[in-house]
């Protein structure tokens, strides 16, 4: 079997993993969740979830990945060769990440379309009318269209193939090393712009001053789900990337760094969005889901000086965030095809990416011309979104925690977190306890709430 590829530097390890974690979850989903979860109180619960659940589970998944030294299926087999059935948890993760990728790619295509239209100025052409209504119409007619969204989705599919073919260090790591600094730079610029708006105070108040009367059990469950989604947990992603970590990487420190940077991006998005929304007095209802970035923000940009520049920079930010996440979602399957299927890197990339050239356009069409065909009353797009994030992700998360807490020997975790005694780690016991007792129960809450 070919030797496992590795990231070549510490910066590369962090950049690639942050690139995976920071995605549409931070930029798009998080502000919408804050809005519907009652503002700062959601943020507070979310931060607790990151520390209580996110960081420990990420550390444990990293241990499984690096110690397992393989793809998501192979890792379980290598860590506990005698407990045969557990590889299925890895298989579930691979399937979930692939299904997520199929519709995530479509949204990545939307972000790219908006980038192109911002650069050309088409998005703000007076021909299409002005105001929120006009932007809502434009988004609706764009995403339900037949050809254009498919072309953009296929462009993102091809861009993924291009990077993946270049390999772990020469492709994923290099792209992340360039794109992550760009992303943070853009975020800083936008924070500056937003904070200079007249409504900055009111926006920050909503985002940062908790109103505890808005706290409900649902807030907690939503925050838990968001932390899992945002940190790319239980999808085989962290597991696969950490199999590329050098043996000297300090896992706990890496998990803390990645999680805090992911949280920082979410916080910066809040600092960007809420002052802007307060300043331009847009209706709350439009802060939900996809309309936040594709309707509310264009409307805000249209009222600012330098519309096209700000809009282009913002959609560049969004495209970068989505792109590095799609790469990580795809790499889970590529690694599997390479290790289990014994394929060369290029064949594995083809085998993973080419089917997406059919599956993702099908997802795109399902919100447009094919919206009449439904599964359980939902379009293919919504069905995949719901099944993966509400069922497969939590089920995979519970099983992975049970495996790491109860099935894999504690000495395994200990060995990985201390780099086999080379460094000291005072947190092995805490992480083991959380993964064994707390995380499965909390993740079960996410699962149950999905059915209520
Ligand atoms: N963590 C990334 C995001 O927040 O967008 C990518 C991602 C990974 C999304 C896993 C969803 C998911 F289930």
Tab-separated table of C-alpha atoms and ligand atoms in Angstrom:
chain	number	residue	atom	x	y	z
A	1	UNK	CA	0.000	0.000	0.000
A	2	UNK	CA	1.266	3.465	-0.903
A	3	UNK	CA	2.687	5.559	1.899
A	4	UNK	CA	0.233	8.011	3.422
A	5	UNK	CA	0.613	11.542	2.006
A	6	UNK	CA	1.334	14.279	4.570
A	7	UNK	CA	0.931	18.008	4.937
A	8	UNK	CA	4.366	19.545	4.802
A	9	UNK	CA	4.211	22.261	7.474
A	10	UNK	CA	2.474	23.316	10.671
A	11	UNK	CA	0.906	26.276	8.916
A	12	UNK	CA	-0.343	23.917	6.225
A	13	UNK	CA	-1.972	21.681	8.840
A	14	UNK	CA	-3.832	24.624	10.349
A	15	UNK	CA	-4.702	26.319	7.044
A	16	UNK	CA	-6.115	23.161	5.472
A	17	UNK	CA	-8.155	22.218	8.541
A	18	UNK	CA	-9.452	25.739	9.049
A	19	UNK	CA	-10.231	25.835	5.323
A	20	UNK	CA	-12.423	22.820	5.800
A	21	UNK	CA	-14.142	24.111	8.906
A	22	UNK	CA	-14.752	27.643	7.704
A	23	UNK	CA	-17.460	27.480	5.098
A	24	UNK	CA	-21.020	28.359	4.331
A	25	UNK	CA	-21.768	27.190	7.872
A	26	UNK	CA	-19.981	30.241	9.280
A	27	UNK	CA	-20.791	32.832	6.698
A	28	UNK	CA	-24.338	31.963	5.844
A	29	UNK	CA	-25.827	29.606	8.379
A	30	UNK	CA	-24.409	31.108	11.569
A	31	UNK	CA	-25.833	34.654	11.293
A	32	UNK	CA	-29.226	33.225	10.357
A	33	UNK	CA	-29.101	30.942	13.416
A	34	UNK	CA	-28.147	33.869	15.665
A	35	UNK	CA	-31.075	35.798	14.287
A	36	UNK	CA	-33.637	33.061	14.816
A	37	UNK	CA	-32.050	31.948	18.109
A	38	UNK	CA	-32.599	35.292	19.817
A	39	UNK	CA	-29.282	37.069	19.220
A	40	UNK	CA	-26.500	37.115	21.803
A	41	UNK	CA	-27.984	34.348	23.909
A	42	UNK	CA	-27.550	31.953	20.984
A	43	UNK	CA	-23.969	33.122	20.617
A	44	UNK	CA	-23.296	32.440	24.286
A	45	UNK	CA	-24.694	28.907	24.114
A	46	UNK	CA	-22.811	28.348	20.872
A	47	UNK	CA	-19.503	29.304	22.483
A	48	UNK	CA	-20.204	26.914	25.363
A	49	UNK	CA	-20.945	24.152	22.816
A	50	UNK	CA	-17.642	24.780	21.044
A	51	UNK	CA	-15.696	24.351	24.286
A	52	UNK	CA	-17.761	21.616	25.866
A	53	UNK	CA	-18.353	19.486	22.811
A	54	UNK	CA	-16.624	20.821	19.713
A	55	UNK	CA	-13.011	20.937	20.857
A	56	UNK	CA	-13.002	17.583	22.712
A	57	UNK	CA	-14.752	15.736	19.874
A	58	UNK	CA	-12.464	17.327	17.315
A	59	UNK	CA	-9.395	16.325	19.315
A	60	UNK	CA	-10.662	12.752	19.592
A	61	UNK	CA	-11.479	12.600	15.876
A	62	UNK	CA	-7.978	13.874	15.112
A	63	UNK	CA	-6.538	11.107	17.279
A	64	UNK	CA	-8.580	8.538	15.387
A	65	UNK	CA	-7.455	9.954	12.060
A	66	UNK	CA	-3.772	10.203	12.752
A	67	UNK	CA	-3.598	6.997	14.789
A	68	UNK	CA	-5.716	5.142	12.257
A	69	UNK	CA	-3.404	6.421	9.527
A	70	UNK	CA	-5.848	5.676	6.728
A	71	UNK	CA	-9.171	6.698	5.200
A	72	UNK	CA	-12.395	6.832	7.249
A	73	UNK	CA	-13.076	3.104	6.910
A	74	UNK	CA	-9.470	1.988	7.299
A	75	UNK	CA	-8.938	4.052	10.460
A	76	UNK	CA	-11.520	2.055	12.436
A	77	UNK	CA	-10.036	-1.193	11.153
A	78	UNK	CA	-6.498	-0.203	12.040
A	79	UNK	CA	-7.283	1.041	15.530
A	80	UNK	CA	-9.337	-1.973	16.588
A	81	UNK	CA	-8.607	-4.828	14.148
A	82	UNK	CA	-10.659	-7.283	16.202
A	83	UNK	CA	-13.836	-5.217	16.442
A	84	UNK	CA	-14.876	-5.808	12.902
A	85	UNK	CA	-18.186	-4.045	12.403
A	86	UNK	CA	-17.049	-0.535	13.370
A	87	UNK	CA	-15.727	0.286	9.927
A	88	UNK	CA	-19.374	0.907	9.064
A	89	UNK	CA	-19.255	4.148	11.068
A	90	UNK	CA	-16.515	5.291	8.727
A	91	UNK	CA	-18.574	4.191	5.734
A	92	UNK	CA	-21.522	6.211	7.023
A	93	UNK	CA	-19.274	9.271	7.340
A	94	UNK	CA	-18.047	8.851	3.778
A	95	UNK	CA	-21.577	8.525	2.453
A	96	UNK	CA	-22.798	11.544	4.451
A	97	UNK	CA	-19.942	13.762	3.359
A	98	UNK	CA	-20.491	12.806	-0.265
A	99	UNK	CA	-24.206	13.520	-0.143
A	100	UNK	CA	-23.553	16.855	1.582
A	101	UNK	CA	-21.028	17.658	-1.102
A	102	UNK	CA	-23.592	17.061	-3.850
A	103	UNK	CA	-25.810	19.952	-2.723
A	104	UNK	CA	-23.078	22.079	-1.104
A	105	UNK	CA	-21.477	22.256	-4.548
A	106	UNK	CA	-24.664	23.818	-5.911
A	107	UNK	CA	-24.588	26.585	-3.308
A	108	UNK	CA	-20.876	27.043	-4.000
A	109	UNK	CA	-21.923	27.561	-7.629
A	110	UNK	CA	-24.413	30.254	-6.546
A	111	UNK	CA	-21.691	32.086	-4.645
A	112	UNK	CA	-19.475	31.999	-7.707
A	113	UNK	CA	-22.294	33.291	-9.923
A	114	UNK	CA	-22.803	36.209	-7.557
A	115	UNK	CA	-19.067	36.888	-7.641
A	116	UNK	CA	-19.105	36.969	-11.432
A	117	UNK	CA	-22.208	39.164	-11.512
A	118	UNK	CA	-20.682	41.546	-8.958
A	119	UNK	CA	-17.526	41.922	-11.005
A	120	UNK	CA	-19.438	42.518	-14.236
A	121	UNK	CA	-21.943	44.760	-12.430
A	122	UNK	CA	-24.823	42.705	-13.800
A	123	UNK	CA	-26.194	42.094	-10.317
A	124	UNK	CA	-26.806	45.824	-9.893
A	125	UNK	CA	-27.995	46.598	-13.376
A	126	UNK	CA	-31.013	48.979	-13.189
A	127	UNK	CA	-32.734	46.804	-15.801
A	128	UNK	CA	-33.609	44.346	-13.043
A	129	UNK	CA	-35.098	46.954	-10.738
A	130	UNK	CA	-33.963	48.025	-7.263
A	131	UNK	CA	-34.801	47.222	-3.662
A	132	UNK	CA	-35.169	44.030	-1.657
A	133	UNK	CA	-38.051	42.722	-3.736
A	134	UNK	CA	-35.996	43.006	-6.891
A	135	UNK	CA	-33.048	41.124	-5.354
A	136	UNK	CA	-35.390	38.455	-4.061
A	137	UNK	CA	-36.870	38.016	-7.529
A	138	UNK	CA	-33.443	37.860	-9.074
A	139	UNK	CA	-32.257	35.194	-6.696
A	140	UNK	CA	-35.420	33.187	-7.189
A	141	UNK	CA	-35.238	33.297	-10.939
A	142	UNK	CA	-31.512	32.535	-10.919
A	143	UNK	CA	-31.511	29.472	-8.665
A	144	UNK	CA	-34.609	27.989	-10.272
A	145	UNK	CA	-33.123	28.454	-13.741
A	146	UNK	CA	-31.998	25.510	-15.816
A	147	UNK	CA	-28.613	26.149	-17.421
A	148	UNK	CA	-26.809	28.922	-15.638
A	149	UNK	CA	-26.747	27.399	-12.123
A	150	UNK	CA	-25.621	24.100	-13.619
A	151	UNK	CA	-22.777	25.756	-15.502
A	152	UNK	CA	-21.589	27.439	-12.312
A	153	UNK	CA	-21.906	24.232	-10.306
A	154	UNK	CA	-19.890	22.374	-12.929
A	155	UNK	CA	-17.268	25.093	-12.782
A	156	UNK	CA	-16.888	24.472	-9.040
A	157	UNK	CA	-16.785	20.713	-9.655
A	158	UNK	CA	-13.957	21.219	-12.176
A	159	UNK	CA	-12.076	23.529	-9.804
A	160	UNK	CA	-12.287	20.832	-7.123
A	161	UNK	CA	-10.936	18.245	-9.509
A	162	UNK	CA	-8.067	20.529	-10.448
A	163	UNK	CA	-6.934	21.013	-6.849
A	164	UNK	CA	-7.534	17.432	-5.743
A	165	UNK	CA	-5.507	16.055	-8.646
A	166	UNK	CA	-2.518	18.029	-7.426
A	167	UNK	CA	-2.516	15.999	-4.248
A	168	UNK	CA	-2.561	16.592	-0.513
A	169	UNK	CA	0.470	18.793	-0.114
A	170	UNK	CA	0.750	20.173	-3.657
A	171	UNK	CA	-2.990	20.855	-3.997
A	172	UNK	CA	-5.028	21.095	-0.794
A	173	UNK	CA	-2.271	22.515	1.383
A	174	UNK	CA	-1.022	25.032	-1.181
A	175	UNK	CA	-4.500	26.330	-1.987
A	176	UNK	CA	-5.376	26.642	1.712
A	177	UNK	CA	-2.122	28.455	2.457
A	178	UNK	CA	-3.089	31.132	-0.041
A	179	UNK	CA	-6.835	31.255	0.447
A	180	UNK	CA	-7.040	31.362	4.233
A	181	UNK	CA	-5.004	34.556	4.657
A	182	UNK	CA	-7.077	36.136	1.864
A	183	UNK	CA	-10.249	35.125	3.662
A	184	UNK	CA	-9.143	36.619	6.983
A	185	UNK	CA	-7.971	39.791	5.299
A	186	UNK	CA	-11.339	40.245	3.618
A	187	UNK	CA	-13.130	39.611	6.896
A	188	UNK	CA	-11.052	42.272	8.646
A	189	UNK	CA	-11.804	44.790	5.903
A	190	UNK	CA	-15.535	44.093	6.132
A	191	UNK	CA	-15.509	44.339	9.931
A	192	UNK	CA	-13.942	47.792	9.582
A	193	UNK	CA	-16.567	48.892	7.083
A	194	UNK	CA	-19.453	47.586	9.133
A	195	UNK	CA	-18.235	49.063	12.397
A	196	UNK	CA	-18.067	52.493	10.807
A	197	UNK	CA	-21.763	52.396	9.900
A	198	UNK	CA	-24.194	54.502	11.955
A	199	UNK	CA	-26.147	51.438	13.107
A	200	UNK	CA	-23.050	49.664	14.433
A	201	UNK	CA	-23.999	50.188	18.089
A	202	UNK	CA	-27.488	48.761	17.748
A	203	UNK	CA	-26.217	45.851	15.670
A	204	UNK	CA	-23.528	44.932	18.174
A	205	UNK	CA	-25.988	45.238	21.021
A	206	UNK	CA	-28.237	42.645	19.388
A	207	UNK	CA	-25.308	40.380	18.623
A	208	UNK	CA	-23.419	40.706	21.895
A	209	UNK	CA	-25.816	41.555	24.747
A	210	UNK	CA	-27.739	38.467	25.779
A	211	UNK	CA	-31.424	38.574	26.542
A	212	UNK	CA	-31.886	35.442	28.637
A	213	UNK	CA	-35.639	35.449	28.208
A	214	UNK	CA	-34.996	34.324	24.638
A	215	UNK	CA	-33.270	31.144	25.854
A	216	UNK	CA	-35.218	27.985	25.045
A	217	UNK	CA	-34.264	24.286	24.837
A	218	UNK	CA	-34.397	24.701	21.079
A	219	UNK	CA	-31.662	27.357	21.261
A	220	UNK	CA	-29.371	24.818	22.902
A	221	UNK	CA	-30.094	22.097	20.370
A	222	UNK	CA	-29.661	24.454	17.435
A	223	UNK	CA	-26.357	25.692	18.827
A	224	UNK	CA	-25.150	22.120	19.294
A	225	UNK	CA	-26.061	21.227	15.724
A	226	UNK	CA	-24.423	24.370	14.394
A	227	UNK	CA	-21.184	23.680	16.257
A	228	UNK	CA	-20.979	20.193	14.724
A	229	UNK	CA	-21.749	21.466	11.248
A	230	UNK	CA	-19.356	24.367	11.477
A	231	UNK	CA	-16.439	22.356	12.815
A	232	UNK	CA	-16.895	19.646	10.131
A	233	UNK	CA	-17.212	16.962	12.814
A	234	UNK	CA	-18.255	13.321	12.365
A	235	UNK	CA	-18.143	13.558	8.578
A	236	UNK	CA	-14.797	11.804	8.178
A	237	UNK	CA	-13.296	15.172	7.222
A	238	UNK	CA	-11.240	15.855	10.328
A	239	UNK	CA	-10.376	12.163	10.445
A	240	UNK	CA	-9.083	12.165	6.872
A	241	UNK	CA	-7.177	15.436	7.152
A	242	UNK	CA	-5.533	14.403	10.404
A	243	UNK	CA	-4.250	11.233	8.751
A	244	UNK	CA	-2.119	13.712	6.766
A	245	UNK	CA	-0.719	15.347	9.901
A	246	UNK	CA	2.937	14.698	10.653
A	247	UNK	CA	3.611	12.634	13.782
A	248	UNK	CA	4.957	15.732	15.541
A	249	UNK	CA	1.642	17.656	15.279
A	250	UNK	CA	0.162	18.441	18.689
A	251	UNK	CA	-3.426	17.377	18.314
A	252	UNK	CA	-5.022	19.161	21.258
A	253	UNK	CA	-3.357	22.418	20.371
A	254	UNK	CA	-4.364	22.029	16.721
A	255	UNK	CA	-7.992	21.307	17.612
A	256	UNK	CA	-8.105	24.354	19.894
A	257	UNK	CA	-6.537	26.597	17.241
A	258	UNK	CA	-8.825	25.389	14.460
A	259	UNK	CA	-11.967	25.633	16.592
A	260	UNK	CA	-11.128	29.106	17.837
A	261	UNK	CA	-10.371	30.361	14.340
A	262	UNK	CA	-13.648	28.899	13.133
A	263	UNK	CA	-15.418	30.645	16.009
A	264	UNK	CA	-13.576	33.859	15.202
A	265	UNK	CA	-14.862	33.777	11.623
A	266	UNK	CA	-18.408	33.269	12.879
A	267	UNK	CA	-17.971	36.183	15.307
A	268	UNK	CA	-16.593	38.401	12.566
A	269	UNK	CA	-19.548	37.537	10.365
A	270	UNK	CA	-21.870	38.651	13.151
A	271	UNK	CA	-19.912	41.880	13.513
A	272	UNK	CA	-20.266	42.405	9.772
A	273	UNK	CA	-23.912	41.488	9.315
A	274	UNK	CA	-25.789	42.921	12.290
A	275	UNK	CA	-24.530	46.523	12.147
A	276	UNK	CA	-25.226	46.543	8.403
A	277	UNK	CA	-28.727	45.210	8.843
A	278	UNK	CA	-29.505	47.710	11.616
A	279	UNK	CA	-28.095	50.597	9.602
A	280	UNK	CA	-30.062	49.890	6.486
A	281	UNK	CA	-33.185	48.965	8.408
A	282	UNK	CA	-33.931	45.776	6.582
A	283	UNK	CA	-36.722	43.498	7.652
A	284	UNK	CA	-35.874	40.675	10.035
A	285	UNK	CA	-37.594	38.071	7.944
A	286	UNK	CA	-35.071	38.543	5.200
A	287	UNK	CA	-32.235	37.587	7.451
A	288	UNK	CA	-33.149	33.958	7.180
A	289	UNK	CA	-31.283	31.278	5.265
A	290	UNK	CA	-30.225	31.868	1.723
A	291	UNK	CA	-31.825	35.295	1.405
A	292	UNK	CA	-29.344	36.725	3.918
A	293	UNK	CA	-26.366	36.570	1.603
A	294	UNK	CA	-28.095	36.594	-1.746
A	295	UNK	CA	-30.759	39.233	-1.072
A	296	UNK	CA	-30.096	41.286	2.060
A	297	UNK	CA	-26.409	41.883	1.464
A	298	UNK	CA	-26.716	42.852	-2.217
A	299	UNK	CA	-29.410	45.291	-1.156
A	300	UNK	CA	-27.015	46.746	1.409
A	301	UNK	CA	-24.156	46.932	-1.095
A	302	UNK	CA	-26.435	48.702	-3.562
A	303	UNK	CA	-26.908	51.496	-1.016
A	304	UNK	CA	-23.187	51.887	-0.370
A	305	UNK	CA	-20.607	53.759	-2.357
A	306	UNK	CA	-18.378	51.434	-4.346
A	307	UNK	CA	-21.159	48.867	-4.704
A	308	UNK	CA	-19.405	46.613	-7.173
A	309	UNK	CA	-16.117	46.532	-5.329
A	310	UNK	CA	-17.648	45.647	-1.957
A	311	UNK	CA	-19.960	43.137	-3.528
A	312	UNK	CA	-17.139	41.487	-5.486
A	313	UNK	CA	-14.925	41.265	-2.409
A	314	UNK	CA	-17.724	39.808	-0.327
A	315	UNK	CA	-18.657	37.123	-2.836
A	316	UNK	CA	-14.985	36.349	-3.297
A	317	UNK	CA	-14.859	35.723	0.460
A	318	UNK	CA	-17.895	33.487	0.248
A	319	UNK	CA	-16.598	31.551	-2.742
A	320	UNK	CA	-13.233	30.959	-1.063
A	321	UNK	CA	-14.916	29.757	2.126
A	322	UNK	CA	-17.202	27.394	0.214
A	323	UNK	CA	-14.466	26.146	-2.089
A	324	UNK	CA	-11.995	25.007	0.573
A	325	UNK	CA	-14.870	23.216	2.327
A	326	UNK	CA	-15.963	21.359	-0.812
A	327	UNK	CA	-12.384	20.184	-1.268
A	328	UNK	CA	-12.360	18.689	2.218
A	329	UNK	CA	-15.741	17.035	1.738
A	330	UNK	CA	-14.475	15.470	-1.497
A	331	UNK	CA	-11.133	14.413	-0.027
A	332	UNK	CA	-12.928	12.033	2.364
A	333	UNK	CA	-14.086	9.959	-0.607
A	334	UNK	CA	-10.867	10.396	-2.579
A	335	UNK	CA	-8.853	9.013	0.354
A	336	UNK	CA	-11.280	6.104	0.593
A	337	UNK	CA	-10.971	5.298	-3.115
A	338	UNK	CA	-7.208	5.471	-2.915
A	339	UNK	CA	-6.775	3.352	0.174
A	340	UNK	CA	-9.650	0.876	-0.051
A	341	UNK	CA	-10.094	0.804	-3.810
A	342	UNK	CA	-6.361	0.765	-4.431
A	343	UNK	CA	-6.752	3.426	-7.110
A	344	UNK	CA	-4.072	5.905	-8.071
A	345	UNK	CA	-4.628	9.478	-6.871
A	346	UNK	CA	-5.809	10.642	-10.280
A	347	UNK	CA	-8.201	7.726	-10.802
A	348	UNK	CA	-9.567	8.179	-7.289
A	349	UNK	CA	-10.189	11.881	-7.963
A	350	UNK	CA	-12.004	11.053	-11.185
A	351	UNK	CA	-14.080	8.351	-9.541
A	352	UNK	CA	-15.213	10.768	-6.847
A	353	UNK	CA	-15.652	13.954	-8.834
A	354	UNK	CA	-17.123	12.752	-12.111
A	355	UNK	CA	-20.379	11.386	-10.631
A	356	UNK	CA	-20.854	14.818	-9.069
A	357	UNK	CA	-21.134	16.215	-12.571
A	358	UNK	CA	-24.492	14.416	-12.655
A	359	UNK	CA	-25.567	14.412	-9.031
A	360	UNK	CA	-25.014	18.115	-8.339
A	361	UNK	CA	-26.849	19.299	-11.476
A	362	UNK	CA	-29.713	17.005	-10.422
A	363	UNK	CA	-29.772	18.805	-7.052
A	364	UNK	CA	-29.740	22.120	-8.860
A	365	UNK	CA	-32.597	21.140	-11.162
A	366	UNK	CA	-34.594	19.862	-8.197
A	367	UNK	CA	-35.081	23.417	-6.930
A	368	UNK	CA	-36.024	24.583	-10.428
A	369	UNK	CA	-37.642	22.758	-13.330
A	370	UNK	CA	-37.789	19.465	-11.427
A	371	UNK	CA	-39.373	20.869	-8.280
A	372	UNK	CA	-42.489	18.825	-9.023
A	373	UNK	CA	-40.579	15.599	-8.281
A	374	UNK	CA	-40.367	15.186	-4.543
A	375	UNK	CA	-39.013	12.685	-2.028
A	376	UNK	CA	-40.981	12.580	1.250
A	377	UNK	CA	-42.541	15.870	0.171
A	378	UNK	CA	-39.178	17.558	-0.369
A	379	UNK	CA	-37.074	18.423	-3.389
A	380	UNK	CA	-33.928	16.314	-3.837
A	381	UNK	CA	-31.883	19.285	-2.579
A	382	UNK	CA	-33.914	19.713	0.617
A	383	UNK	CA	-34.186	15.989	1.156
A	384	UNK	CA	-30.404	15.512	1.055
A	385	UNK	CA	-29.879	18.563	3.251
A	386	UNK	CA	-32.341	17.317	5.857
A	387	UNK	CA	-31.340	13.672	5.895
A	388	UNK	CA	-27.634	14.406	6.123
A	389	UNK	CA	-27.614	17.219	8.672
A	390	UNK	CA	-30.534	16.081	10.836
A	391	UNK	CA	-30.057	12.320	10.780
A	392	UNK	CA	-26.803	11.024	9.288
A	393	UNK	CA	-24.540	13.606	10.901
A	394	UNK	CA	-25.808	13.107	14.467
A	395	UNK	CA	-26.045	9.310	14.110
A	396	UNK	CA	-22.458	9.234	12.834
A	397	UNK	CA	-21.406	11.564	15.662
A	398	UNK	CA	-22.964	9.413	18.381
A	399	UNK	CA	-21.445	6.227	16.980
A	400	UNK	CA	-18.026	7.807	16.611
A	401	UNK	CA	-18.096	9.018	20.227
A	402	UNK	CA	-19.248	5.612	21.458
A	403	UNK	CA	-16.413	4.041	19.527
A	404	UNK	CA	-13.777	6.425	20.845
A	405	UNK	CA	-15.128	6.436	24.398
A	406	UNK	CA	-16.013	2.776	24.855
A	407	UNK	CA	-14.493	0.600	22.149
A	408	UNK	CA	-11.064	2.022	21.311
A	409	UNK	CA	-8.632	1.580	24.236
A	410	UNK	CA	-8.040	4.721	26.303
A	411	UNK	CA	-4.317	4.143	25.826
A	412	UNK	CA	-4.881	4.850	22.135
A	413	UNK	CA	-6.176	8.338	22.861
A	414	UNK	CA	-3.425	8.819	25.402
A	415	UNK	CA	-0.729	7.835	22.902
A	416	UNK	CA	-2.006	10.200	20.243
A	417	UNK	CA	-2.543	13.207	22.498
A	418	UNK	CA	0.888	12.916	24.099
A	419	UNK	CA	2.614	11.993	20.831
A	420	UNK	CA	3.564	8.755	22.561
A	421	UNK	CA	4.943	10.411	25.628
A	422	UNK	CA	6.946	13.083	23.802
A	423	UNK	CA	4.715	15.853	25.158
A	424	UNK	CA	2.626	16.128	28.273
A	425	UNK	CA	-1.131	16.358	28.063
A	426	UNK	CA	-3.260	17.060	31.090
A	427	UNK	CA	-6.506	16.856	29.193
A	428	UNK	CA	-6.618	13.234	28.039
A	429	UNK	CA	-8.849	12.269	30.961
A	430	UNK	CA	-11.227	15.185	30.405
A	431	UNK	CA	-11.501	14.537	26.680
A	432	UNK	CA	-12.074	10.842	27.243
A	433	UNK	CA	-14.770	11.586	29.815
A	434	UNK	CA	-16.577	14.045	27.549
A	435	UNK	CA	-16.409	11.775	24.526
A	436	UNK	CA	-17.561	8.800	26.569
A	437	UNK	CA	-20.376	10.288	28.636
A	438	UNK	CA	-21.378	13.777	27.589
A	439	UNK	CA	-21.022	14.021	23.827
A	440	UNK	CA	-23.214	11.009	22.897
A	441	UNK	CA	-26.057	12.328	25.066
A	442	UNK	CA	-25.826	15.870	23.723
A	443	UNK	CA	-25.631	14.699	20.116
A	444	UNK	CA	-28.631	12.439	20.733
A	445	UNK	CA	-30.530	15.623	21.602
A	446	UNK	CA	-29.763	17.020	18.147
A	447	UNK	CA	-31.061	13.826	16.595
A	448	UNK	CA	-34.264	13.733	18.628
A	449	UNK	CA	-35.004	17.391	18.040
A	450	UNK	CA	-34.830	16.789	14.297
A	451	UNK	CA	-37.966	14.682	14.627
A	452	UNK	CA	-39.966	17.115	16.720
B	1	LIG	N1	-17.662	23.101	8.113
B	1	LIG	C1	-17.939	23.597	6.807
B	1	LIG	C2	-19.055	24.619	6.908
B	1	LIG	O1	-19.365	25.044	8.003
B	1	LIG	O2	-19.608	25.037	5.907
B	1	LIG	C3	-18.176	22.509	5.795
B	1	LIG	C4	-19.141	21.452	6.218
B	1	LIG	C5	-18.698	20.266	6.732
B	1	LIG	C6	-20.476	21.631	6.139
B	1	LIG	C7	-19.582	19.292	7.169
B	1	LIG	C8	-21.352	20.653	6.521
B	1	LIG	C9	-20.915	19.520	7.061
B	1	LIG	F1	-21.769	18.613	7.486
